Steps between C-alpha positions, in 0.01 A plus 500: 500500500202591285143374467296407195127517572273338242174684445410434139258206514141533381333317791262280301401301811371817669271606217278699475680711766819509292323612183518850649774478764851358533493177702796620708293799616203303629504586872557271795388664826451818293861504372604379152676163496788663309568736790571209736775386262648848477501530879669161537771604254561828684513321837772271359719806443463510121438842348529457120194329353413425138129439442403297194177646361265402218155612389422648843821707512330837548292373791810353667695824444220708648482280810874462567644820356876534532504269802596770749192428712655159571858624532580357159638619167276345233580441133219380270587234240234442231429143387314490170338165578506255793770275356617338823695576816834434333403745226447762772858442616619522140342840432614635838867434422596867469335585830644203690857539374741276691314521829341218696123534509180365647213431260160539663166422338272796563187293568668276759467541872764381749433548869809606690669666204825403327763666718647178643514344155676803350750517788587131461549540125730798553710296741520175302458622139391190309414548132131457577277456804139384471221476755283190513182410681273196503172549313202270440505549119861540379396478134390865517853620584866457427603179679838406648645153547757450776742214557543318831739770620250776424689626194296631206538257210207586276241768426185493290247770416137394561560129433210264433657241726698680774800318642452663841256713696751786529393812311720799430394803699503819293828630648837421341854624567767504230859592437591641155556139386128478421543734202696233316229249583208707369687560174567130457147361537225472237127573535299220657195331354299790647704742289667652805855521630457311827705595804493133599687418177758769577556364851519146359768625259700627799462161672610312188800733468610408851417838652407542865120496520347480847150473638318579821173337599284757674247400761352848531210644311515552124228554244481567130206743495402412145144392576211614719531217752865581569432875510241447773734269690785753489258771610405279795865443589586871496191597700604250768784743583276806512505731802181670611479868408190715465569829320159535340161571659300227674159581652364368831267256326792317337705213642867457413647169611863395488776617267331754278675785321280786383675767294450875539182632341321164519162496672327206669134533602271240657730218395694206642859436392684189618873501433742456359363757257648804326281787379641760260483878514162667443314171482149507650354191670136528606268244665728217390711209619864466397652169602855375553771510233339773295679792335288790380690763303456878495183681392269200523140486627363198686133540592259248653730217391717218631850423375768266633834352386508726196693777327309806381691743279459877502188694397274196523165467675278228646142576594236266640709190434493205735815299563777559252803286580823369341469768232732737315303810396666740257506878476185704439277197545135517609354197678123509562221243542339363187127575456282223647258512206536388231701204632812550292867576545653809339877525447774712354803270523854534374680239293582171673266574793363224719149532651325282756120524517262337746207366299 
């Protein structure tokens, strides 16, 4: 069995972060989201992985390499444009051959991995197996309709009027039968070859398509709110470990992980929190569910329930929360006089100001 990992999307909902970084490499608990998917694939006993890459191909290649760090053998498959999940299957035909495969969206996060799902598919071998979960806004996802017996009877991609509250989780398992389906379908109104249309083709052709409703944790990390929530979920499992330097005037409470080379002086850190290598925290407060990456500087500031990417600094800032701060960012207080706000903001930014 092989795996097809999709890592070609542009991440428009995470702008401006994704103007300069692949969305699949934005870190959760100081580890790129993509790495969690690779680890789940390896844990399921799959070793051959094809990674679909787009405009951020070089960044993905640099981060993942040949896959040996994960116990995997990685093949990169370029996709000229994001033309749909079924298009990814279509262009990966040579890599996939006649093998069964799992398709995993690189910006999705599934707690507990996919090992049980893969094992069940190997044993039962339907033509397709999809994962479903109940969501409050199904119109943002692929949506499945089940009959009274729980059999999949219909699929729609981002419908205006969903027929159910069951969204497709970004993990799919297929037999080689799906190759016929992706060749048979036409682009949707969005101009993409939809995987929901391919699965619907299999259903209409009388093929064995099964579903599992998961009650565990799943998130599509395509926006800041979900990124912070996934970060919170991962940090909940953190074990306390202090490898850096903490002075006697600092207080470390709960599950806090401080990487080698990090230095904490005159500060209070309340876990769960992860602090990256060589980061310096001075006279500051770091609150629960915060991830601070490597080589950052936090001075005379307060930050909580946030993700701070590498090489960034905060100085003299009171109470930053629910924030995603990119790489090489400087956060400082605005001058009190004149009474004005000064910004350098990326495209599609959202700013809240107390008047």
